[in-house]
Every structure is written in C-alpha cells, then in structure tokens.
C-alpha cells in the first residue's frame, strides 16, 4: 500500500497558523495590559506632572474655585486644561507693557520654569492626563456639574492632594450605580465646587430634593455613553 504524504504547502500552513496564534495571544495580552494599566482604570494612579501644581495649596488653602482653571467644566463636555495664560496671571513678573509686577508670586521659582518657557515660546505645558476614559465612552462634564454632581464625586477631595490621583475606578458599573441611585451624590448647585461642603441633613433626602427640583432622570441606556 502506498503511504500518504501531506502536500508540501501544508508545511507553510503550519508556520502561518502558529504565527497567527502567537500574534493573537500577543494582541490579547497587550489589550489586557492596557485595559488594566494604572493609567486606564486603577485607583491611585498619580502621574508626575511637568509642573508640581498643588491642588492642596491652590484649592484647599487659597480657596480657588475649580472653574478658575477648568473654565469650561460647566459649559462643555470637556473640562479645559488651564492654558499658560491662566498660570501667569499670578506667577509672571512681566506685564503686558513690559514693566515688572511687584505682586507676582514665585516668579523666579525653578519649579515654574516650564511655565516661563511656555509663556515665551507659546508651546503648551505638557500636562499628563490623570482621569482617562476609554475612547468609546462619551462623558459630558457640563451635564453633570449643572445637575448637582460635585467635582468631588468623581475626583475626590483634590483640595487635600498635593499631587492629584485617581480615587474612583471610573468603570461602567461604577457609573451605572450612580445613574441608578443618584441622590447620595447630588447637592445644591451653589456648592458644586465647594469640596469641603457638608449637608446639614441626610444626603439622600437632600439629594432627593435636588433631583425633584432639577428634574433629574439619569439614563441607563447604552447609547447615552456609547454613541
């Protein structure tokens, strides 16, 4: 009886299939690593910034309103990263007419060198994003801020942070929990950016009042965030 032999082209098929499997496993591993990386979802992620900006000092001690730097947070989907012009309002010694401002704060501090370079060159300061949602997720800051959700509900007590870090997982289940039961996270609009504010009554009862007043009915439909 004549012995059967596989065609020679099957040798190449084995190589191609092996390479495909290895590439597939590598792709799955890369996606898994990215999806669970600290910069994606991990609570506690706190990247070093090019300028050591202390929210504890500016927001906590000096009582600066969040909207002074993030000036679109109640007007647009994205909370604006402050431009260099905002920083030099306080930290630049050079006035528009070329004179020197005596009241400038730490205008010669080495820590603010990137700010001065940005002011001269016009290049933006390369701030590092801390809270980073997936590209397929749509989140509107203004829709939340104007409905009684405080900055602290998602970002925590940044007024106590020298270096900002992520305090919440920002996962889909975490968002849905709030949409299904928003009352504990709602407060009167005038206290949205007052991170140390405490309700004078049960948070749930106050939240129920705010929800009724502002007619808040959070959607749990997939198309709300996945457009």
mmCIF file with all atom_site columns, C-alpha atoms in Angstrom:
data_model
loop_
_atom_site.group_PDB
_atom_site.id
_atom_site.type_symbol
_atom_site.label_atom_id
_atom_site.label_alt_id
_atom_site.label_comp_id
_atom_site.label_asym_id
_atom_site.label_entity_id
_atom_site.label_seq_id
_atom_site.pdbx_PDB_ins_code
_atom_site.Cartn_x
_atom_site.Cartn_y
_atom_site.Cartn_z
_atom_site.occupancy
_atom_site.B_iso_or_equiv
_atom_site.pdbx_formal_charge
_atom_site.auth_seq_id
_atom_site.auth_comp_id
_atom_site.auth_asym_id
_atom_site.auth_atom_id
_atom_site.pdbx_PDB_model_num
ATOM 1   C CA . UNK A 1 1   ? 0.000   0.000  0.000  1.00 0.00 ? 1   UNK A CA 1
ATOM 2   C CA . UNK A 1 2   ? 1.284   3.431  -0.949 1.00 0.00 ? 2   UNK A CA 1
ATOM 3   C CA . UNK A 1 3   ? 1.939   5.709  2.109  1.00 0.00 ? 3   UNK A CA 1
ATOM 4   C CA . UNK A 1 4   ? 0.050   9.006  2.241  1.00 0.00 ? 4   UNK A CA 1
ATOM 5   C CA . UNK A 1 5   ? 2.088   12.232 2.380  1.00 0.00 ? 5   UNK A CA 1
ATOM 6   C CA . UNK A 1 6   ? 0.707   15.681 3.117  1.00 0.00 ? 6   UNK A CA 1
ATOM 7   C CA . UNK A 1 7   ? 1.358   18.187 0.333  1.00 0.00 ? 7   UNK A CA 1
ATOM 8   C CA . UNK A 1 8   ? 4.453   20.354 0.772  1.00 0.00 ? 8   UNK A CA 1
ATOM 9   C CA . UNK A 1 9   ? 2.357   23.530 1.066  1.00 0.00 ? 9   UNK A CA 1
ATOM 10  C CA . UNK A 1 10  ? 0.997   22.312 4.406  1.00 0.00 ? 10  UNK A CA 1
ATOM 11  C CA . UNK A 1 11  ? 4.422   22.976 5.940  1.00 0.00 ? 11  UNK A CA 1
ATOM 12  C CA . UNK A 1 12  ? 3.926   26.689 5.287  1.00 0.00 ? 12  UNK A CA 1
ATOM 13  C CA . UNK A 1 13  ? 0.378   26.456 6.639  1.00 0.00 ? 13  UNK A CA 1
ATOM 14  C CA . UNK A 1 14  ? 1.676   25.212 9.982  1.00 0.00 ? 14  UNK A CA 1
ATOM 15  C CA . UNK A 1 15  ? 4.075   28.153 10.198 1.00 0.00 ? 15  UNK A CA 1
ATOM 16  C CA . UNK A 1 16  ? 1.330   30.643 9.291  1.00 0.00 ? 16  UNK A CA 1
ATOM 17  C CA . UNK A 1 17  ? -1.126  29.170 11.795 1.00 0.00 ? 17  UNK A CA 1
ATOM 18  C CA . UNK A 1 18  ? 1.486   29.151 14.573 1.00 0.00 ? 18  UNK A CA 1
ATOM 19  C CA . UNK A 1 19  ? 2.421   32.762 13.857 1.00 0.00 ? 19  UNK A CA 1
ATOM 20  C CA . UNK A 1 20  ? -1.259  33.771 13.812 1.00 0.00 ? 20  UNK A CA 1
ATOM 21  C CA . UNK A 1 21  ? -1.888  32.128 17.169 1.00 0.00 ? 21  UNK A CA 1
ATOM 22  C CA . UNK A 1 22  ? 1.160   33.807 18.706 1.00 0.00 ? 22  UNK A CA 1
ATOM 23  C CA . UNK A 1 23  ? 0.162   37.198 17.299 1.00 0.00 ? 23  UNK A CA 1
ATOM 24  C CA . UNK A 1 24  ? -3.382  36.719 18.580 1.00 0.00 ? 24  UNK A CA 1
ATOM 25  C CA . UNK A 1 25  ? -2.160  35.862 22.057 1.00 0.00 ? 25  UNK A CA 1
ATOM 26  C CA . UNK A 1 26  ? 0.188   38.841 21.968 1.00 0.00 ? 26  UNK A CA 1
ATOM 27  C CA . UNK A 1 27  ? -2.668  41.133 20.949 1.00 0.00 ? 27  UNK A CA 1
ATOM 28  C CA . UNK A 1 28  ? -4.907  39.826 23.724 1.00 0.00 ? 28  UNK A CA 1
ATOM 29  C CA . UNK A 1 29  ? -2.098  40.299 26.225 1.00 0.00 ? 29  UNK A CA 1
ATOM 30  C CA . UNK A 1 30  ? -1.433  43.866 25.048 1.00 0.00 ? 30  UNK A CA 1
ATOM 31  C CA . UNK A 1 31  ? -5.111  44.815 25.235 1.00 0.00 ? 31  UNK A CA 1
ATOM 32  C CA . UNK A 1 32  ? -5.408  43.236 28.667 1.00 0.00 ? 32  UNK A CA 1
ATOM 33  C CA . UNK A 1 33  ? -2.318  45.052 29.917 1.00 0.00 ? 33  UNK A CA 1
ATOM 34  C CA . UNK A 1 34  ? -3.580  48.381 28.593 1.00 0.00 ? 34  UNK A CA 1
ATOM 35  C CA . UNK A 1 35  ? -7.078  47.841 29.934 1.00 0.00 ? 35  UNK A CA 1
ATOM 36  C CA . UNK A 1 36  ? -5.826  47.131 33.452 1.00 0.00 ? 36  UNK A CA 1
ATOM 37  C CA . UNK A 1 37  ? -2.930  49.597 33.475 1.00 0.00 ? 37  UNK A CA 1
ATOM 38  C CA . UNK A 1 38  ? -2.854  52.255 36.233 1.00 0.00 ? 38  UNK A CA 1
ATOM 39  C CA . UNK A 1 39  ? -3.322  54.980 33.644 1.00 0.00 ? 39  UNK A CA 1
ATOM 40  C CA . UNK A 1 40  ? -6.554  53.392 32.460 1.00 0.00 ? 40  UNK A CA 1
ATOM 41  C CA . UNK A 1 41  ? -8.671  52.341 35.428 1.00 0.00 ? 41  UNK A CA 1
ATOM 42  C CA . UNK A 1 42  ? -6.556  51.787 38.525 1.00 0.00 ? 42  UNK A CA 1
ATOM 43  C CA . UNK A 1 43  ? -7.426  53.734 41.622 1.00 0.00 ? 43  UNK A CA 1
ATOM 44  C CA . UNK A 1 44  ? -4.363  55.514 42.957 1.00 0.00 ? 44  UNK A CA 1
ATOM 45  C CA . UNK A 1 45  ? -2.850  56.413 39.574 1.00 0.00 ? 45  UNK A CA 1
ATOM 46  C CA . UNK A 1 46  ? -0.864  59.612 40.119 1.00 0.00 ? 46  UNK A CA 1
ATOM 47  C CA . UNK A 1 47  ? 1.493   60.592 37.283 1.00 0.00 ? 47  UNK A CA 1
ATOM 48  C CA . UNK A 1 48  ? 4.213   63.156 37.847 1.00 0.00 ? 48  UNK A CA 1
ATOM 49  C CA . UNK A 1 49  ? 3.407   66.466 36.178 1.00 0.00 ? 49  UNK A CA 1
ATOM 50  C CA . UNK A 1 50  ? 5.868   68.800 34.396 1.00 0.00 ? 50  UNK A CA 1
ATOM 51  C CA . UNK A 1 51  ? 4.953   71.473 36.970 1.00 0.00 ? 51  UNK A CA 1
ATOM 52  C CA . UNK A 1 52  ? 4.344   70.379 40.598 1.00 0.00 ? 52  UNK A CA 1
ATOM 53  C CA . UNK A 1 53  ? 0.949   72.056 40.894 1.00 0.00 ? 53  UNK A CA 1
ATOM 54  C CA . UNK A 1 54  ? -0.544  71.529 44.359 1.00 0.00 ? 54  UNK A CA 1
ATOM 55  C CA . UNK A 1 55  ? -4.333  71.426 44.496 1.00 0.00 ? 55  UNK A CA 1
ATOM 56  C CA . UNK A 1 56  ? -3.998  71.267 48.282 1.00 0.00 ? 56  UNK A CA 1
ATOM 57  C CA . UNK A 1 57  ? -2.433  74.728 48.221 1.00 0.00 ? 57  UNK A CA 1
ATOM 58  C CA . UNK A 1 58  ? -4.462  76.365 45.477 1.00 0.00 ? 58  UNK A CA 1
ATOM 59  C CA . UNK A 1 59  ? -7.887  74.824 46.145 1.00 0.00 ? 59  UNK A CA 1
ATOM 60  C CA . UNK A 1 60  ? -7.582  73.904 49.806 1.00 0.00 ? 60  UNK A CA 1
ATOM 61  C CA . UNK A 1 61  ? -5.612  76.782 51.324 1.00 0.00 ? 61  UNK A CA 1
ATOM 62  C CA . UNK A 1 62  ? -6.188  79.600 48.823 1.00 0.00 ? 62  UNK A CA 1
ATOM 63  C CA . UNK A 1 63  ? -9.816  78.545 48.141 1.00 0.00 ? 63  UNK A CA 1
ATOM 64  C CA . UNK A 1 64  ? -9.537  78.930 44.380 1.00 0.00 ? 64  UNK A CA 1
ATOM 65  C CA . UNK A 1 65  ? -12.686 77.809 42.559 1.00 0.00 ? 65  UNK A CA 1
ATOM 66  C CA . UNK A 1 66  ? -12.234 74.801 40.257 1.00 0.00 ? 66  UNK A CA 1
ATOM 67  C CA . UNK A 1 67  ? -13.702 76.844 37.410 1.00 0.00 ? 67  UNK A CA 1
ATOM 68  C CA . UNK A 1 68  ? -10.905 79.406 37.510 1.00 0.00 ? 68  UNK A CA 1
ATOM 69  C CA . UNK A 1 69  ? -8.556  76.884 35.871 1.00 0.00 ? 69  UNK A CA 1
ATOM 70  C CA . UNK A 1 70  ? -11.039 74.402 34.384 1.00 0.00 ? 70  UNK A CA 1
ATOM 71  C CA . UNK A 1 71  ? -13.186 77.166 32.949 1.00 0.00 ? 71  UNK A CA 1
ATOM 72  C CA . UNK A 1 72  ? -15.341 75.058 30.609 1.00 0.00 ? 72  UNK A CA 1
ATOM 73  C CA . UNK A 1 73  ? -16.343 72.388 33.121 1.00 0.00 ? 73  UNK A CA 1
ATOM 74  C CA . UNK A 1 74  ? -19.874 73.785 33.461 1.00 0.00 ? 74  UNK A CA 1
ATOM 75  C CA . UNK A 1 75  ? -20.216 74.789 29.818 1.00 0.00 ? 75  UNK A CA 1
ATOM 76  C CA . UNK A 1 76  ? -18.833 71.942 27.709 1.00 0.00 ? 76  UNK A CA 1
ATOM 77  C CA . UNK A 1 77  ? -18.302 68.205 27.624 1.00 0.00 ? 77  UNK A CA 1
ATOM 78  C CA . UNK A 1 78  ? -14.601 68.537 28.433 1.00 0.00 ? 78  UNK A CA 1
ATOM 79  C CA . UNK A 1 79  ? -13.100 70.265 31.456 1.00 0.00 ? 79  UNK A CA 1
ATOM 80  C CA . UNK A 1 80  ? -10.485 72.546 29.920 1.00 0.00 ? 80  UNK A CA 1
ATOM 81  C CA . UNK A 1 81  ? -6.850  72.165 30.865 1.00 0.00 ? 81  UNK A CA 1
ATOM 82  C CA . UNK A 1 82  ? -5.727  75.620 32.033 1.00 0.00 ? 82  UNK A CA 1
ATOM 83  C CA . UNK A 1 83  ? -3.649  77.476 29.436 1.00 0.00 ? 83  UNK A CA 1
ATOM 84  C CA . UNK A 1 84  ? -0.341  79.036 30.394 1.00 0.00 ? 84  UNK A CA 1
ATOM 85  C CA . UNK A 1 85  ? -2.046  82.431 30.415 1.00 0.00 ? 85  UNK A CA 1
ATOM 86  C CA . UNK A 1 86  ? -4.036  81.327 33.468 1.00 0.00 ? 86  UNK A CA 1
ATOM 87  C CA . UNK A 1 87  ? -0.886  80.358 35.350 1.00 0.00 ? 87  UNK A CA 1
ATOM 88  C CA . UNK A 1 88  ? 0.972   83.585 34.528 1.00 0.00 ? 88  UNK A CA 1
ATOM 89  C CA . UNK A 1 89  ? -1.915  85.672 35.827 1.00 0.00 ? 89  UNK A CA 1
ATOM 90  C CA . UNK A 1 90  ? -0.330  85.088 39.218 1.00 0.00 ? 90  UNK A CA 1
ATOM 91  C CA . UNK A 1 91  ? 3.161   83.794 38.517 1.00 0.00 ? 91  UNK A CA 1
ATOM 92  C CA . UNK A 1 92  ? 4.576   86.061 35.802 1.00 0.00 ? 92  UNK A CA 1
ATOM 93  C CA . UNK A 1 93  ? 6.590   89.177 36.658 1.00 0.00 ? 93  UNK A CA 1
ATOM 94  C CA . UNK A 1 94  ? 6.220   90.543 33.137 1.00 0.00 ? 94  UNK A CA 1
ATOM 95  C CA . UNK A 1 95  ? 3.249   92.802 32.474 1.00 0.00 ? 95  UNK A CA 1
ATOM 96  C CA . UNK A 1 96  ? 1.792   93.382 29.015 1.00 0.00 ? 96  UNK A CA 1
ATOM 97  C CA . UNK A 1 97  ? 3.543   96.772 28.785 1.00 0.00 ? 97  UNK A CA 1
ATOM 98  C CA . UNK A 1 98  ? 6.928   95.272 29.639 1.00 0.00 ? 98  UNK A CA 1
ATOM 99  C CA . UNK A 1 99  ? 7.034   96.549 33.210 1.00 0.00 ? 99  UNK A CA 1
ATOM 100 C CA . UNK A 1 100 ? 7.659   94.346 36.246 1.00 0.00 ? 100 UNK A CA 1
ATOM 101 C CA . UNK A 1 101 ? 4.812   93.398 38.534 1.00 0.00 ? 101 UNK A CA 1
ATOM 102 C CA . UNK A 1 102 ? 5.912   93.544 42.166 1.00 0.00 ? 102 UNK A CA 1
ATOM 103 C CA . UNK A 1 103 ? 2.965   91.397 43.253 1.00 0.00 ? 103 UNK A CA 1
ATOM 104 C CA . UNK A 1 104 ? 3.906   88.416 41.065 1.00 0.00 ? 104 UNK A CA 1
ATOM 105 C CA . UNK A 1 105 ? 4.052   85.189 43.082 1.00 0.00 ? 105 UNK A CA 1
ATOM 106 C CA . UNK A 1 106 ? 7.174   82.992 42.899 1.00 0.00 ? 106 UNK A CA 1
ATOM 107 C CA . UNK A 1 107 ? 8.008   84.474 39.510 1.00 0.00 ? 107 UNK A CA 1
ATOM 108 C CA . UNK A 1 108 ? 11.576  83.108 39.685 1.00 0.00 ? 108 UNK A CA 1
ATOM 109 C CA . UNK A 1 109 ? 10.874  79.688 41.204 1.00 0.00 ? 109 UNK A CA 1
ATOM 110 C CA . UNK A 1 110 ? 12.756  76.851 39.423 1.00 0.00 ? 110 UNK A CA 1
ATOM 111 C CA . UNK A 1 111 ? 9.618   74.728 39.696 1.00 0.00 ? 111 UNK A CA 1
ATOM 112 C CA . UNK A 1 112 ? 7.817   77.178 37.413 1.00 0.00 ? 112 UNK A CA 1
ATOM 113 C CA . UNK A 1 113 ? 10.465  77.138 34.691 1.00 0.00 ? 113 UNK A CA 1
ATOM 114 C CA . UNK A 1 114 ? 8.191   75.133 32.326 1.00 0.00 ? 114 UNK A CA 1
ATOM 115 C CA . UNK A 1 115 ? 5.543   77.844 32.746 1.00 0.00 ? 115 UNK A CA 1
ATOM 116 C CA . UNK A 1 116 ? 8.001   80.591 31.832 1.00 0.00 ? 116 UNK A CA 1
ATOM 117 C CA . UNK A 1 117 ? 9.258   78.627 28.834 1.00 0.00 ? 117 UNK A CA 1
ATOM 118 C CA . UNK A 1 118 ? 5.674   78.081 27.661 1.00 0.00 ? 118 UNK A CA 1
ATOM 119 C CA . UNK A 1 119 ? 4.959   81.779 28.055 1.00 0.00 ? 119 UNK A CA 1
ATOM 120 C CA . UNK A 1 120 ? 7.962   82.703 25.904 1.00 0.00 ? 120 UNK A CA 1
ATOM 121 C CA . UNK A 1 121 ? 7.647   80.009 23.223 1.00 0.00 ? 121 UNK A CA 1
ATOM 122 C CA . UNK A 1 122 ? 3.868   79.749 23.019 1.00 0.00 ? 122 UNK A CA 1
ATOM 123 C CA . UNK A 1 123 ? 4.073   75.960 23.330 1.00 0.00 ? 123 UNK A CA 1
ATOM 124 C CA . UNK A 1 124 ? 1.582   74.416 25.783 1.00 0.00 ? 124 UNK A CA 1
ATOM 125 C CA . UNK A 1 125 ? 2.688   72.830 29.027 1.00 0.00 ? 125 UNK A CA 1
ATOM 126 C CA . UNK A 1 126 ? 2.605   69.024 28.518 1.00 0.00 ? 126 UNK A CA 1
ATOM 127 C CA . UNK A 1 127 ? 0.269   68.174 31.390 1.00 0.00 ? 127 UNK A CA 1
ATOM 128 C CA . UNK A 1 128 ? -0.303  64.433 31.942 1.00 0.00 ? 128 UNK A CA 1
ATOM 129 C CA . UNK A 1 129 ? -3.915  63.231 31.993 1.00 0.00 ? 129 UNK A CA 1
ATOM 130 C CA . UNK A 1 130 ? -4.887  61.548 35.263 1.00 0.00 ? 130 UNK A CA 1
ATOM 131 C CA . UNK A 1 131 ? -8.508  60.529 34.607 1.00 0.00 ? 131 UNK A CA 1
ATOM 132 C CA . UNK A 1 132 ? -8.634  58.793 31.252 1.00 0.00 ? 132 UNK A CA 1
ATOM 133 C CA . UNK A 1 133 ? -11.835 57.217 29.965 1.00 0.00 ? 133 UNK A CA 1
ATOM 134 C CA . UNK A 1 134 ? -11.800 54.789 27.060 1.00 0.00 ? 134 UNK A CA 1
ATOM 135 C CA . UNK A 1 135 ? -12.177 56.320 23.593 1.00 0.00 ? 135 UNK A CA 1
ATOM 136 C CA . UNK A 1 136 ? -15.551 54.633 23.114 1.00 0.00 ? 136 UNK A CA 1
ATOM 137 C CA . UNK A 1 137 ? -17.047 56.332 26.192 1.00 0.00 ? 137 UNK A CA 1
ATOM 138 C CA . UNK A 1 138 ? -18.754 59.728 25.975 1.00 0.00 ? 138 UNK A CA 1
ATOM 139 C CA . UNK A 1 139 ? -18.851 61.793 29.161 1.00 0.00 ? 139 UNK A CA 1
ATOM 140 C CA . UNK A 1 140 ? -20.222 65.321 29.433 1.00 0.00 ? 140 UNK A CA 1
ATOM 141 C CA . UNK A 1 141 ? -18.902 67.377 32.356 1.00 0.00 ? 141 UNK A CA 1
ATOM 142 C CA . UNK A 1 142 ? -21.421 70.186 31.963 1.00 0.00 ? 142 UNK A CA 1
ATOM 143 C CA . UNK A 1 143 ? -24.365 67.769 32.033 1.00 0.00 ? 143 UNK A CA 1
ATOM 144 C CA . UNK A 1 144 ? -23.254 66.508 35.453 1.00 0.00 ? 144 UNK A CA 1
ATOM 145 C CA . UNK A 1 145 ? -21.999 69.739 37.028 1.00 0.00 ? 145 UNK A CA 1
ATOM 146 C CA . UNK A 1 146 ? -25.204 71.581 36.108 1.00 0.00 ? 146 UNK A CA 1
ATOM 147 C CA . UNK A 1 147 ? -27.306 68.804 37.626 1.00 0.00 ? 147 UNK A CA 1
ATOM 148 C CA . UNK A 1 148 ? -25.869 68.859 41.130 1.00 0.00 ? 148 UNK A CA 1
ATOM 149 C CA . UNK A 1 149 ? -22.962 66.397 40.817 1.00 0.00 ? 149 UNK A CA 1
ATOM 150 C CA . UNK A 1 150 ? -19.948 67.833 42.614 1.00 0.00 ? 150 UNK A CA 1
ATOM 151 C CA . UNK A 1 151 ? -16.412 67.646 41.253 1.00 0.00 ? 151 UNK A CA 1
ATOM 152 C CA . UNK A 1 152 ? -15.552 65.625 44.362 1.00 0.00 ? 152 UNK A CA 1
ATOM 153 C CA . UNK A 1 153 ? -17.973 62.833 43.469 1.00 0.00 ? 153 UNK A CA 1
ATOM 154 C CA . UNK A 1 154 ? -15.625 61.669 40.694 1.00 0.00 ? 154 UNK A CA 1
ATOM 155 C CA . UNK A 1 155 ? -12.299 63.324 41.520 1.00 0.00 ? 155 UNK A CA 1
ATOM 156 C CA . UNK A 1 156 ? -12.345 63.101 45.295 1.00 0.00 ? 156 UNK A CA 1
ATOM 157 C CA . UNK A 1 157 ? -11.029 65.702 47.707 1.00 0.00 ? 157 UNK A CA 1
ATOM 158 C CA . UNK A 1 158 ? -8.455  67.268 45.413 1.00 0.00 ? 158 UNK A CA 1
ATOM 159 C CA . UNK A 1 159 ? -8.295  70.141 47.889 1.00 0.00 ? 159 UNK A CA 1
ATOM 160 C CA . UNK A 1 160 ? -6.287  67.754 50.086 1.00 0.00 ? 160 UNK A CA 1
ATOM 161 C CA . UNK A 1 161 ? -3.966  66.475 47.332 1.00 0.00 ? 161 UNK A CA 1
ATOM 162 C CA . UNK A 1 162 ? -0.513  67.864 46.694 1.00 0.00 ? 162 UNK A CA 1
ATOM 163 C CA . UNK A 1 163 ? -0.415  65.625 43.624 1.00 0.00 ? 163 UNK A CA 1
ATOM 164 C CA . UNK A 1 164 ? -3.734  64.571 42.103 1.00 0.00 ? 164 UNK A CA 1
ATOM 165 C CA . UNK A 1 165 ? -4.504  60.866 41.947 1.00 0.00 ? 165 UNK A CA 1
ATOM 166 C CA . UNK A 1 166 ? -7.451  58.802 40.765 1.00 0.00 ? 166 UNK A CA 1
ATOM 167 C CA . UNK A 1 167 ? -9.825  57.925 43.607 1.00 0.00 ? 167 UNK A CA 1
ATOM 168 C CA . UNK A 1 168 ? -12.614 56.138 41.721 1.00 0.00 ? 168 UNK A CA 1
ATOM 169 C CA . UNK A 1 169 ? -12.427 53.224 39.243 1.00 0.00 ? 169 UNK A CA 1
ATOM 170 C CA . UNK A 1 170 ? -14.455 55.042 36.523 1.00 0.00 ? 170 UNK A CA 1
ATOM 171 C CA . UNK A 1 171 ? -15.786 51.697 35.315 1.00 0.00 ? 171 UNK A CA 1
ATOM 172 C CA . UNK A 1 172 ? -19.148 51.191 33.622 1.00 0.00 ? 172 UNK A CA 1
ATOM 173 C CA . UNK A 1 173 ? -20.631 49.539 36.710 1.00 0.00 ? 173 UNK A CA 1
ATOM 174 C CA . UNK A 1 174 ? -19.461 52.445 38.868 1.00 0.00 ? 174 UNK A CA 1
ATOM 175 C CA . UNK A 1 175 ? -21.165 54.949 36.554 1.00 0.00 ? 175 UNK A CA 1
ATOM 176 C CA . UNK A 1 176 ? -24.361 52.894 36.383 1.00 0.00 ? 176 UNK A CA 1
ATOM 177 C CA . UNK A 1 177 ? -24.548 52.659 40.175 1.00 0.00 ? 177 UNK A CA 1
ATOM 178 C CA . UNK A 1 178 ? -24.711 56.454 40.320 1.00 0.00 ? 178 UNK A CA 1
ATOM 179 C CA . UNK A 1 179 ? -27.220 56.723 37.469 1.00 0.00 ? 179 UNK A CA 1
ATOM 180 C CA . UNK A 1 180 ? -29.494 54.216 39.183 1.00 0.00 ? 180 UNK A CA 1
ATOM 181 C CA . UNK A 1 181 ? -29.189 55.867 42.595 1.00 0.00 ? 181 UNK A CA 1
ATOM 182 C CA . UNK A 1 182 ? -28.059 59.484 42.132 1.00 0.00 ? 182 UNK A CA 1
ATOM 183 C CA . UNK A 1 183 ? -29.499 61.015 45.320 1.00 0.00 ? 183 UNK A CA 1
ATOM 184 C CA . UNK A 1 184 ? -26.414 60.498 47.571 1.00 0.00 ? 184 UNK A CA 1
ATOM 185 C CA . UNK A 1 185 ? -24.265 62.340 45.009 1.00 0.00 ? 185 UNK A CA 1
ATOM 186 C CA . UNK A 1 186 ? -26.475 65.392 44.446 1.00 0.00 ? 186 UNK A CA 1
ATOM 187 C CA . UNK A 1 187 ? -26.118 68.780 46.112 1.00 0.00 ? 187 UNK A CA 1
ATOM 188 C CA . UNK A 1 188 ? -27.358 72.354 45.533 1.00 0.00 ? 188 UNK A CA 1
ATOM 189 C CA . UNK A 1 189 ? -25.672 73.938 42.514 1.00 0.00 ? 189 UNK A CA 1
ATOM 190 C CA . UNK A 1 190 ? -24.059 76.708 44.555 1.00 0.00 ? 190 UNK A CA 1
ATOM 191 C CA . UNK A 1 191 ? -21.928 74.108 46.369 1.00 0.00 ? 191 UNK A CA 1
ATOM 192 C CA . UNK A 1 192 ? -20.763 72.141 43.329 1.00 0.00 ? 192 UNK A CA 1
ATOM 193 C CA . UNK A 1 193 ? -17.113 73.252 43.573 1.00 0.00 ? 193 UNK A CA 1
ATOM 194 C CA . UNK A 1 194 ? -17.016 73.636 47.372 1.00 0.00 ? 194 UNK A CA 1
ATOM 195 C CA . UNK A 1 195 ? -15.308 70.345 48.079 1.00 0.00 ? 195 UNK A CA 1
ATOM 196 C CA . UNK A 1 196 ? -15.391 70.622 51.878 1.00 0.00 ? 196 UNK A CA 1
ATOM 197 C CA . UNK A 1 197 ? -19.151 71.294 51.939 1.00 0.00 ? 197 UNK A CA 1
ATOM 198 C CA . UNK A 1 198 ? -21.233 69.083 54.209 1.00 0.00 ? 198 UNK A CA 1
ATOM 199 C CA . UNK A 1 199 ? -25.046 68.789 54.001 1.00 0.00 ? 199 UNK A CA 1
ATOM 200 C CA . UNK A 1 200 ? -26.982 69.893 57.049 1.00 0.00 ? 200 UNK A CA 1
ATOM 201 C CA . UNK A 1 201 ? -29.305 66.917 56.672 1.00 0.00 ? 201 UNK A CA 1
ATOM 202 C CA . UNK A 1 202 ? -29.323 63.356 55.387 1.00 0.00 ? 202 UNK A CA 1
ATOM 203 C CA . UNK A 1 203 ? -27.512 63.375 51.997 1.00 0.00 ? 203 UNK A CA 1
ATOM 204 C CA . UNK A 1 204 ? -30.104 61.072 50.462 1.00 0.00 ? 204 UNK A CA 1
ATOM 205 C CA . UNK A 1 205 ? -33.005 63.304 51.497 1.00 0.00 ? 205 UNK A CA 1
ATOM 206 C CA . UNK A 1 206 ? -31.248 66.435 50.258 1.00 0.00 ? 206 UNK A CA 1
ATOM 207 C CA . UNK A 1 207 ? -30.351 64.651 47.037 1.00 0.00 ? 207 UNK A CA 1
ATOM 208 C CA . UNK A 1 208 ? -33.991 63.683 46.550 1.00 0.00 ? 208 UNK A CA 1
ATOM 209 C CA . UNK A 1 209 ? -34.969 67.330 46.878 1.00 0.00 ? 209 UNK A CA 1
ATOM 210 C CA . UNK A 1 210 ? -32.322 68.409 44.353 1.00 0.00 ? 210 UNK A CA 1
ATOM 211 C CA . UNK A 1 211 ? -33.392 65.636 41.983 1.00 0.00 ? 211 UNK A CA 1
ATOM 212 C CA . UNK A 1 212 ? -37.012 66.778 42.114 1.00 0.00 ? 212 UNK A CA 1
ATOM 213 C CA . UNK A 1 213 ? -36.089 70.446 41.784 1.00 0.00 ? 213 UNK A CA 1
ATOM 214 C CA . UNK A 1 214 ? -33.846 69.917 38.743 1.00 0.00 ? 214 UNK A CA 1
ATOM 215 C CA . UNK A 1 215 ? -35.990 67.125 37.252 1.00 0.00 ? 215 UNK A CA 1
ATOM 216 C CA . UNK A 1 216 ? -33.054 64.710 37.143 1.00 0.00 ? 216 UNK A CA 1
ATOM 217 C CA . UNK A 1 217 ? -33.679 61.336 35.481 1.00 0.00 ? 217 UNK A CA 1
ATOM 218 C CA . UNK A 1 218 ? -30.313 59.746 34.607 1.00 0.00 ? 218 UNK A CA 1
ATOM 219 C CA . UNK A 1 219 ? -30.422 57.423 31.642 1.00 0.00 ? 219 UNK A CA 1
ATOM 220 C CA . UNK A 1 220 ? -29.085 53.877 31.781 1.00 0.00 ? 220 UNK A CA 1
ATOM 221 C CA . UNK A 1 221 ? -29.468 53.343 28.034 1.00 0.00 ? 221 UNK A CA 1
ATOM 222 C CA . UNK A 1 222 ? -26.286 52.144 26.316 1.00 0.00 ? 222 UNK A CA 1
ATOM 223 C CA . UNK A 1 223 ? -26.476 54.968 23.745 1.00 0.00 ? 223 UNK A CA 1
ATOM 224 C CA . UNK A 1 224 ? -26.046 57.577 26.486 1.00 0.00 ? 224 UNK A CA 1
ATOM 225 C CA . UNK A 1 225 ? -22.333 56.854 26.803 1.00 0.00 ? 225 UNK A CA 1
ATOM 226 C CA . UNK A 1 226 ? -21.647 54.687 23.744 1.00 0.00 ? 226 UNK A CA 1
ATOM 227 C CA . UNK A 1 227 ? -22.593 56.852 20.771 1.00 0.00 ? 227 UNK A CA 1
#
